[in-house]
Structures are given as structure tokens and as C-alpha cells.
Amino acid sequence: MQSVTLNNGVQMPILGFGVYQIPAADTERAVSEAIAAGYRLLDTAAAYGNEEAVGRAIKSSGIPREDLFVTTKLFVQDAPAEETTKRALETSLNKLGLDHLDLYLMHQPFGDVYGQWRAMEAAHREGLTRAIGVSNFYPDRLLDLTINNEITPQVNQIETHPFFQRADYHELMAEHGVQIMSWGGFAEGKNGMFTNPVLARIGKEYDKSVAQVVLRWLTQRGVVAIPKSVRAERMAENLDVFDFELTDEQMAEISTLDTGASLFFDHHDPEIVKWLAARRLDA
Ligand code: NAP
């Protein structure tokens, strides 16, 4: 598996397995199958409600801890953020059955972001997580956080896929040493992703599926991808993307699919901010 090197020297696999929207009752099986297929990077979150099941699958896999890269996320915390963030991390570690994480992400750019970040920096210094980062931060938020704190986030996990490519933002993050990680790499199939004619035609040239073309396109540009699937055959398909290379012309053709807009939600929309604030009670 290819890896990327984060700004603190930590190595992270470029392709992993995401578990959003996998019901807790199905997660242990899915993660066990994903690990058996060869995935070593796992991406969960306190808000997904399936950390315990991920932990059981990790335990029963028999894979040495140092060979896995486990990511989870902090949801928006109540004040005082230093205390509640520490407790939230302890809860996640207990649920996962781990003594440290590989990457802890602040899930949303809301609440007492700076208090939460300082607590994450402290957890990093204590060795409770090998890397820290953020998610869903737009450029203004990311730069302000970076400029005004000690540790530059190692990762920013954002919506990015062929229909919302964010190439300028990708460049800005690279300039500041922040690794881009894609969520919703398939846009959850929205907008006809899996039948898109451009992606399908390019795939045909290599005997690859649309899903494989998308993952190849992401990873070839240095983007960490974490496709989700509950089906073992798709888990294997989604890992099989390192035996072909897209040409410059094909990369350019895929860049024309960009609509420049989110297919999910805009974090600047007041209704979304209110909705996420209300969710903090369950996460
Ligand atoms: P996604 O990976 O873009 O798409 C998942 C969908 O694609 C599922 O419906 C899956 O169906 C289908 N699929 C998977 N492989 C396929 C294949 N080879 N061919 C055809 N269909 C395929 O969606 P996502 O789960 O939203 O995003 C990926 C991960 O990103 C999440 O699991 C989570 O870890 C993370 N995420 C983070 C945030 C955040 O705010 N930070 C938000 C969303 C997601 P089946 O399961 O039936 O195969």
C-alpha cells in the first residue's frame, strides 16, 4: 500500500476504509472483511455510533496495532472545551479498545474550535494520538487555525470527488503542509457518479470500473481516499487501483467534470450550522 508522509513525519496509507452510515450491528463484520481484504487505514467518528464495533473488529483481526492506522473524530463539544475534549477522546479510545489513535480529527469547524484544538494538541503531546487534524474546514477557518496555534493540522478531511474537486484548495493545503483526505469520494453515488460516461469510458480502457477510476484519480493526485462499502467484492475492487495510471489527458478530462459546488451541504449555511449544533447532544 502506498502511503503519504504527514507534516510531523507520520506515515499514513493513501487508501483506507470509511464506516459512515454502516449500522453499528453490521460494522464489526464489514470492518473485519475490510481488514481481511487488506485495508489498514480505518476511518470512524464518535458521531457514527459504531466505534465499539470497529474496536471489536480490530481486536479480533490479530493484526499488530502498529500495522493499523485508526482515525476517529471529535464532535462539537460543550464548554469548557479543554475538559470535554479530553473526555471525548478518552471515551473514543475506550470504545475502540485502544491506548492511542493514529489520527484524531475535529469533525466540524464549530463550537469552541480553539479550545478543542488546544486540547487535541495536548493529547498529541501526551502520545494519545500520533497525528491531529480537522475536517470540513474551509480555507478561511483552516488558515486562521494554522496561523494562531502551535501545531499545523496534519490533515484536513473534506468533501472532494470528481464533481467537487477543489483544486485551488488542494494547492493551498499543500503549500501549508496539510494533507488532503477525501470524504465522499464517490459522492455516495449522487449525480450519476457510477454511470458517468467520461469515467466509464476511461475505465473501459484499463478494464476498470468507474469506482476504480475515481479512486485512482484521487490517489494519483496525492489525496487520501476512504471509500465505504458493506460488500466484500466492492471492498476488494476499491483496493485494486495501483496497477494502472491515468494519463495527463485523462486527468484533464476528469477535471472538466467539476461543478465547483458541494453535493451535500454548505458549512456556511446558517441552517447547517444550527443543525450541527443541535446534533452535539448525541455525539
Ligand atoms: P462514498 O464512499 O462516497 O460512497 C459510498 C457509497 O458507494 C455506498 O452507497 C456504497 O454502497 C457505494 N459503493 C462503494 N464501492 C462501490 C463500488 N465499487 N461500486 C459501486 N458502488 C460502490 O460515501 P461516504 O461513506 O459518505 O464517504 C466515505 C467515508 O468518508 C465515510 O465512510 C466516512 O468515513 C467519511 N466521511 C466523512 C465525513 C466528514 O464530515 N468528515 C462525511 C461523510 C463521510 P455499498 O456500501 O452498498 O457497497
Tab-separated table of C-alpha atoms and ligand atoms in Angstrom:
chain	number	residue	atom	x	y	z
A	1	MET	CA	0.000	0.000	0.000
A	2	GLN	CA	1.312	3.443	-0.927
A	3	SER	CA	1.474	5.981	1.869
A	4	VAL	CA	1.776	9.718	2.387
A	5	THR	CA	4.038	11.415	4.930
A	6	LEU	CA	2.256	13.864	7.208
A	7	ASN	CA	3.885	17.142	8.287
A	8	ASN	CA	5.102	15.524	11.532
A	9	GLY	CA	6.744	12.586	9.720
A	10	VAL	CA	3.943	10.068	10.420
A	11	GLN	CA	3.216	7.716	7.509
A	12	MET	CA	-0.420	7.264	6.528
A	13	PRO	CA	-1.830	4.802	3.951
A	14	ILE	CA	-3.199	6.628	0.907
A	15	LEU	CA	-6.282	4.394	0.729
A	16	GLY	CA	-8.484	3.286	3.605
A	17	PHE	CA	-11.952	2.210	4.641
A	18	GLY	CA	-14.708	4.570	5.845
A	19	VAL	CA	-17.562	3.410	8.058
A	20	TYR	CA	-20.046	6.311	7.950
A	21	GLN	CA	-23.649	5.094	7.706
A	22	ILE	CA	-22.743	1.470	8.358
A	23	PRO	CA	-25.202	0.484	11.103
A	24	ALA	CA	-23.458	-0.487	14.347
A	25	ALA	CA	-24.861	-4.031	14.055
A	26	ASP	CA	-23.183	-4.509	10.671
A	27	THR	CA	-19.926	-2.670	11.334
A	28	GLU	CA	-17.924	-5.445	13.002
A	29	ARG	CA	-18.482	-7.777	10.031
A	30	ALA	CA	-17.781	-5.028	7.476
A	31	VAL	CA	-14.564	-3.878	9.171
A	32	SER	CA	-13.385	-7.487	9.654
A	33	GLU	CA	-13.915	-8.102	5.947
A	34	ALA	CA	-12.176	-4.841	5.061
A	35	ILE	CA	-9.131	-5.716	7.170
A	36	ALA	CA	-9.069	-9.215	5.632
A	37	ALA	CA	-9.209	-7.603	2.166
A	38	GLY	CA	-6.087	-5.595	3.040
A	39	TYR	CA	-7.317	-2.231	4.364
A	40	ARG	CA	-5.121	-0.874	7.157
A	41	LEU	CA	-6.497	2.685	7.449
A	42	LEU	CA	-9.899	2.820	9.172
A	43	ASP	CA	-11.979	5.995	9.418
A	44	THR	CA	-14.748	6.297	12.009
A	45	ALA	CA	-16.146	9.074	14.244
A	46	ALA	CA	-17.813	9.465	17.627
A	47	ALA	CA	-20.871	10.694	15.716
A	48	TYR	CA	-21.139	7.489	13.643
A	49	GLY	CA	-22.106	5.447	16.713
A	50	ASN	CA	-20.018	2.465	15.632
A	51	GLU	CA	-16.624	2.911	17.343
A	52	GLU	CA	-17.202	-0.104	19.622
A	53	ALA	CA	-17.890	-2.361	16.641
A	54	VAL	CA	-14.780	-1.031	14.868
A	55	GLY	CA	-12.817	-1.807	18.055
A	56	ARG	CA	-14.112	-5.386	18.183
A	57	ALA	CA	-13.110	-5.961	14.565
A	58	ILE	CA	-9.628	-4.548	15.231
A	59	LYS	CA	-9.224	-6.809	18.251
A	60	SER	CA	-10.336	-9.980	16.503
A	61	SER	CA	-8.244	-9.253	13.380
A	62	GLY	CA	-4.991	-10.239	15.059
A	63	ILE	CA	-3.217	-7.519	13.019
A	64	PRO	CA	-0.448	-5.881	15.094
A	65	ARG	CA	-1.549	-2.457	16.329
A	66	GLU	CA	1.377	-0.714	14.627
A	67	ASP	CA	0.224	-2.029	11.239
A	68	LEU	CA	-3.153	-0.306	11.523
A	69	PHE	CA	-3.892	3.398	11.113
A	70	VAL	CA	-7.001	4.255	13.117
A	71	THR	CA	-8.788	7.581	12.734
A	72	THR	CA	-11.741	8.861	14.700
A	73	LYS	CA	-13.321	12.281	15.110
A	74	LEU	CA	-14.291	14.655	17.878
A	75	PHE	CA	-17.789	16.072	17.561
A	76	VAL	CA	-18.575	19.691	18.579
A	77	GLN	CA	-18.085	19.876	22.359
A	78	ASP	CA	-19.776	21.842	25.100
A	79	ALA	CA	-17.686	24.289	27.168
A	80	PRO	CA	-15.203	24.082	28.767
A	81	ALA	CA	-13.726	22.575	25.617
A	82	GLU	CA	-10.355	21.625	27.160
A	83	GLU	CA	-12.122	19.291	29.600
A	84	THR	CA	-14.883	17.962	27.371
A	85	THR	CA	-12.482	17.266	24.505
A	86	LYS	CA	-10.211	15.255	26.801
A	87	ARG	CA	-13.212	13.246	27.993
A	88	ALA	CA	-14.478	12.718	24.443
A	89	LEU	CA	-11.083	11.360	23.368
A	90	GLU	CA	-10.970	9.010	26.386
A	91	THR	CA	-14.473	7.774	25.513
A	92	SER	CA	-13.476	7.109	21.894
A	93	LEU	CA	-10.300	5.272	22.978
A	94	ASN	CA	-12.319	3.139	25.426
A	95	LYS	CA	-14.913	2.296	22.783
A	96	LEU	CA	-12.219	1.411	20.251
A	97	GLY	CA	-10.285	-0.577	22.873
A	98	LEU	CA	-7.086	1.312	22.032
A	99	ASP	CA	-4.497	3.201	24.072
A	100	HIS	CA	-3.786	5.664	21.254
A	101	LEU	CA	-5.128	6.788	17.887
A	102	ASP	CA	-3.157	7.372	14.707
A	103	LEU	CA	-5.223	10.412	13.733
A	104	TYR	CA	-7.791	12.447	15.679
A	105	LEU	CA	-9.846	14.894	13.624
A	106	MET	CA	-12.037	17.766	14.725
A	107	HIS	CA	-15.182	16.751	12.834
A	108	GLN	CA	-16.708	20.181	12.280
A	109	PRO	CA	-15.398	23.782	12.378
A	110	PHE	CA	-17.889	24.789	15.071
A	111	GLY	CA	-18.105	25.351	18.811
A	112	ASP	CA	-15.030	26.449	20.758
A	113	VAL	CA	-12.723	25.405	17.927
A	114	TYR	CA	-9.622	26.918	19.559
A	115	GLY	CA	-10.287	25.297	22.954
A	116	GLN	CA	-10.920	21.978	21.239
A	117	TRP	CA	-7.751	22.337	19.181
A	118	ARG	CA	-5.574	23.160	22.225
A	119	ALA	CA	-6.901	20.023	23.941
A	120	MET	CA	-6.094	17.999	20.812
A	121	GLU	CA	-2.575	19.482	20.771
A	122	ALA	CA	-2.176	18.423	24.409
A	123	ALA	CA	-3.413	14.904	23.610
A	124	HIS	CA	-0.897	14.716	20.766
A	125	ARG	CA	1.933	15.768	23.095
A	126	GLU	CA	0.830	13.122	25.613
A	127	GLY	CA	1.034	10.437	22.927
A	128	LEU	CA	-2.697	9.713	22.871
A	129	THR	CA	-2.763	10.324	19.120
A	130	ARG	CA	0.105	10.233	16.616
A	131	ALA	CA	-1.419	12.970	14.466
A	132	ILE	CA	-4.176	15.575	14.729
A	133	GLY	CA	-6.218	17.296	12.108
A	134	VAL	CA	-9.525	18.819	11.135
A	135	SER	CA	-12.457	18.082	8.866
A	136	ASN	CA	-14.853	20.262	6.897
A	137	PHE	CA	-12.669	23.325	7.409
A	138	TYR	CA	-12.898	25.837	4.569
A	139	PRO	CA	-9.750	27.849	3.681
A	140	ASP	CA	-10.503	30.817	5.957
A	141	ARG	CA	-11.002	28.614	9.024
A	142	LEU	CA	-8.037	26.374	8.256
A	143	LEU	CA	-5.606	29.236	7.761
A	144	ASP	CA	-6.737	31.086	10.876
A	145	LEU	CA	-6.360	27.929	12.971
A	146	THR	CA	-2.934	27.250	11.479
A	147	ILE	CA	-1.663	30.799	11.964
A	148	ASN	CA	-2.865	31.134	15.546
A	149	ASN	CA	-1.832	27.801	17.033
A	150	GLU	CA	1.292	25.819	17.652
A	151	ILE	CA	0.558	22.706	15.592
A	152	THR	CA	-0.417	22.928	11.926
A	153	PRO	CA	-3.157	20.334	11.339
A	154	GLN	CA	-1.644	17.247	9.801
A	155	VAL	CA	-4.821	16.509	7.793
A	156	ASN	CA	-7.996	18.230	6.590
A	157	GLN	CA	-10.715	15.728	5.635
A	158	ILE	CA	-13.112	17.402	3.195
A	159	GLU	CA	-15.742	16.553	0.629
A	160	THR	CA	-13.866	16.045	-2.614
A	161	HIS	CA	-14.754	13.938	-5.667
A	162	PRO	CA	-14.921	14.436	-9.455
A	163	PHE	CA	-17.988	16.721	-9.173
A	164	PHE	CA	-16.457	18.925	-6.408
A	165	GLN	CA	-12.722	18.894	-6.976
A	166	ARG	CA	-11.443	21.912	-5.014
A	167	ALA	CA	-8.145	22.055	-6.889
A	168	ASP	CA	-7.221	25.538	-5.594
A	169	TYR	CA	-7.856	24.464	-2.034
A	170	HIS	CA	-5.793	21.336	-2.579
A	171	GLU	CA	-2.870	23.564	-3.631
A	172	LEU	CA	-3.290	25.875	-0.654
A	173	MET	CA	-3.262	22.943	1.757
A	174	ALA	CA	-0.151	21.525	0.109
A	175	GLU	CA	1.530	24.924	0.499
A	176	HIS	CA	0.843	24.797	4.245
A	177	GLY	CA	1.758	21.133	4.701
A	178	VAL	CA	-1.813	19.976	5.412
A	179	GLN	CA	-2.626	16.568	3.884
A	180	ILE	CA	-5.907	16.471	1.992
A	181	MET	CA	-8.171	13.492	2.741
A	182	SER	CA	-11.336	12.954	0.718
A	183	TRP	CA	-14.695	12.144	2.217
A	184	GLY	CA	-17.495	11.037	-0.070
A	185	GLY	CA	-15.004	10.171	-2.815
A	186	PHE	CA	-17.874	8.621	-4.809
A	187	ALA	CA	-20.251	11.416	-3.718
A	188	GLU	CA	-22.208	8.445	-2.329
A	189	GLY	CA	-23.198	7.740	-5.949
A	190	LYS	CA	-25.021	11.090	-6.329
A	191	ASN	CA	-25.258	12.844	-9.689
A	192	GLY	CA	-24.921	9.520	-11.527
A	193	MET	CA	-21.320	9.034	-10.432
A	194	PHE	CA	-21.201	5.295	-11.093
A	195	THR	CA	-22.613	5.633	-14.624
A	196	ASN	CA	-20.814	8.802	-15.641
A	197	PRO	CA	-19.902	8.343	-19.337
A	198	VAL	CA	-16.476	10.007	-19.129
A	199	LEU	CA	-15.394	7.935	-16.125
A	200	ALA	CA	-16.888	4.750	-17.623
A	201	ARG	CA	-15.088	5.232	-20.952
A	202	ILE	CA	-11.751	5.860	-19.248
A	203	GLY	CA	-12.317	2.771	-17.054
A	204	LYS	CA	-13.003	0.620	-20.114
A	205	GLU	CA	-9.540	1.402	-21.465
A	206	TYR	CA	-7.987	-0.303	-18.432
A	207	ASP	CA	-10.738	-2.846	-17.726
A	208	LYS	CA	-11.536	-0.910	-14.537
A	209	SER	CA	-14.837	0.241	-13.009
A	210	VAL	CA	-15.904	3.849	-12.503
A	211	ALA	CA	-15.212	3.412	-8.758
A	212	GLN	CA	-11.645	2.343	-9.536
A	213	VAL	CA	-11.104	5.289	-11.904
A	214	VAL	CA	-12.311	7.700	-9.197
A	215	LEU	CA	-10.028	6.186	-6.548
A	216	ARG	CA	-7.104	6.153	-8.962
A	217	TRP	CA	-7.770	9.808	-9.849
A	218	LEU	CA	-7.836	10.780	-6.165
A	219	THR	CA	-4.751	8.838	-5.085
A	220	GLN	CA	-2.751	9.751	-8.196
A	221	ARG	CA	-3.181	13.380	-7.105
A	222	GLY	CA	-1.922	12.555	-3.589
A	223	VAL	CA	-5.380	12.626	-1.998
A	224	VAL	CA	-6.041	10.088	0.780
A	225	ALA	CA	-9.299	8.244	-0.017
A	226	ILE	CA	-11.567	6.231	2.310
A	227	PRO	CA	-14.335	4.581	0.256
A	228	LYS	CA	-17.152	2.923	2.184
A	229	SER	CA	-18.787	-0.343	1.181
A	230	VAL	CA	-20.620	-3.057	3.074
A	231	ARG	CA	-19.908	-5.597	0.285
A	232	ALA	CA	-16.722	-7.689	0.311
A	233	GLU	CA	-16.410	-7.743	-3.501
A	234	ARG	CA	-16.538	-3.953	-3.673
A	235	MET	CA	-14.036	-3.646	-0.808
A	236	ALA	CA	-11.582	-5.695	-2.894
A	237	GLU	CA	-12.434	-3.779	-6.094
A	238	ASN	CA	-11.824	-0.463	-4.349
A	239	LEU	CA	-8.336	-1.561	-3.236
A	240	ASP	CA	-7.319	-2.700	-6.700
A	241	VAL	CA	-6.272	0.676	-8.118
A	242	PHE	CA	-2.488	0.577	-8.065
A	243	ASP	CA	-1.835	-1.372	-11.286
A	244	PHE	CA	-2.760	1.346	-13.788
A	245	GLU	CA	-2.050	5.031	-14.279
A	246	LEU	CA	-4.259	7.737	-15.746
A	247	THR	CA	-2.630	9.833	-18.459
A	248	ASP	CA	-2.355	13.626	-18.272
A	249	GLU	CA	-5.107	13.834	-20.906
A	250	GLN	CA	-7.423	11.622	-18.847
A	251	MET	CA	-6.684	13.646	-15.705
A	252	ALA	CA	-7.522	16.815	-17.670
A	253	GLU	CA	-10.746	15.255	-18.959
A	254	ILE	CA	-11.822	14.314	-15.432
A	255	SER	CA	-11.110	17.870	-14.299
A	256	THR	CA	-13.881	19.051	-16.658
A	257	LEU	CA	-16.471	17.172	-14.538
A	258	ASP	CA	-16.046	19.673	-11.686
A	259	THR	CA	-19.229	21.597	-10.862
A	260	GLY	CA	-17.493	23.683	-8.183
A	261	ALA	CA	-20.293	23.011	-5.698
A	262	SER	CA	-20.942	20.638	-2.808
A	263	LEU	CA	-23.390	17.781	-3.411
A	264	PHE	CA	-24.052	17.548	0.333
A	265	PHE	CA	-24.046	20.703	2.406
A	266	ASP	CA	-22.515	24.106	2.691
A	267	HIS	CA	-20.910	24.736	6.058
A	268	HIS	CA	-21.576	28.469	5.592
A	269	ASP	CA	-25.346	27.906	5.521
A	270	PRO	CA	-26.894	29.076	8.854
A	271	GLU	CA	-29.373	26.168	8.786
A	272	ILE	CA	-26.496	23.675	8.569
A	273	VAL	CA	-24.674	25.401	11.447
A	274	LYS	CA	-27.844	25.143	13.591
A	275	TRP	CA	-28.403	21.509	12.581
A	276	LEU	CA	-24.854	20.511	13.506
A	277	ALA	CA	-25.016	22.417	16.799
A	278	ALA	CA	-28.186	20.524	17.715
A	279	ARG	CA	-26.510	17.187	16.945
A	280	ARG	CA	-23.794	17.711	19.570
A	281	LEU	CA	-26.086	16.262	22.224
A	282	ASP	CA	-25.943	12.813	20.616
A	283	ALA	CA	-22.271	12.750	19.778
B	1	NAP	P1	-18.721	7.163	-0.574
B	1	NAP	O1	-17.540	6.356	-0.173
B	1	NAP	O2	-18.575	8.307	-1.497
B	1	NAP	O3	-19.830	6.214	-1.219
B	1	NAP	C1	-20.323	5.085	-0.576
B	1	NAP	C2	-21.398	4.503	-1.483
B	1	NAP	O4	-20.811	3.936	-2.654
B	1	NAP	C3	-22.176	3.397	-0.813
B	1	NAP	O5	-23.529	3.537	-1.234
B	1	NAP	C4	-21.574	2.119	-1.398
B	1	NAP	O6	-22.550	1.105	-1.435
B	1	NAP	C5	-21.204	2.578	-2.791
B	1	NAP	N1	-20.022	1.862	-3.330
B	1	NAP	C6	-18.850	1.617	-2.708
B	1	NAP	N2	-17.986	0.999	-3.525
B	1	NAP	C7	-18.635	0.854	-4.719
B	1	NAP	C8	-18.261	0.273	-5.949
B	1	NAP	N3	-17.045	-0.247	-6.137
B	1	NAP	N4	-19.171	0.280	-6.954
B	1	NAP	C9	-20.416	0.820	-6.778
B	1	NAP	N5	-20.829	1.369	-5.613
B	1	NAP	C10	-19.936	1.394	-4.592
B	1	NAP	O7	-19.505	7.709	0.725
B	1	NAP	P2	-19.218	8.045	2.229
B	1	NAP	O8	-19.327	6.815	3.047
B	1	NAP	O9	-20.097	9.186	2.581
B	1	NAP	O10	-17.712	8.571	2.287
B	1	NAP	C11	-16.602	7.755	2.562
B	1	NAP	C12	-16.125	7.920	4.004
B	1	NAP	O11	-15.774	9.283	4.265
B	1	NAP	C13	-17.193	7.658	5.082
B	1	NAP	O12	-17.476	6.282	5.254
B	1	NAP	C14	-16.595	8.333	6.287
B	1	NAP	O13	-15.585	7.527	6.861
B	1	NAP	C15	-16.016	9.586	5.649
B	1	NAP	N6	-16.955	10.747	5.727
B	1	NAP	C16	-16.597	11.819	6.484
B	1	NAP	C17	-17.403	12.932	6.563
B	1	NAP	C18	-16.962	14.100	7.385
B	1	NAP	O14	-17.760	15.019	7.635
B	1	NAP	N7	-15.708	14.137	7.802
B	1	NAP	C19	-18.625	12.977	5.882
B	1	NAP	C20	-19.010	11.868	5.107
B	1	NAP	C21	-18.146	10.771	5.034
B	1	NAP	P3	-22.368	-0.295	-0.642
B	1	NAP	O15	-21.977	0.007	0.758
B	1	NAP	O16	-23.721	-0.929	-0.777
B	1	NAP	O17	-21.305	-1.048	-1.414
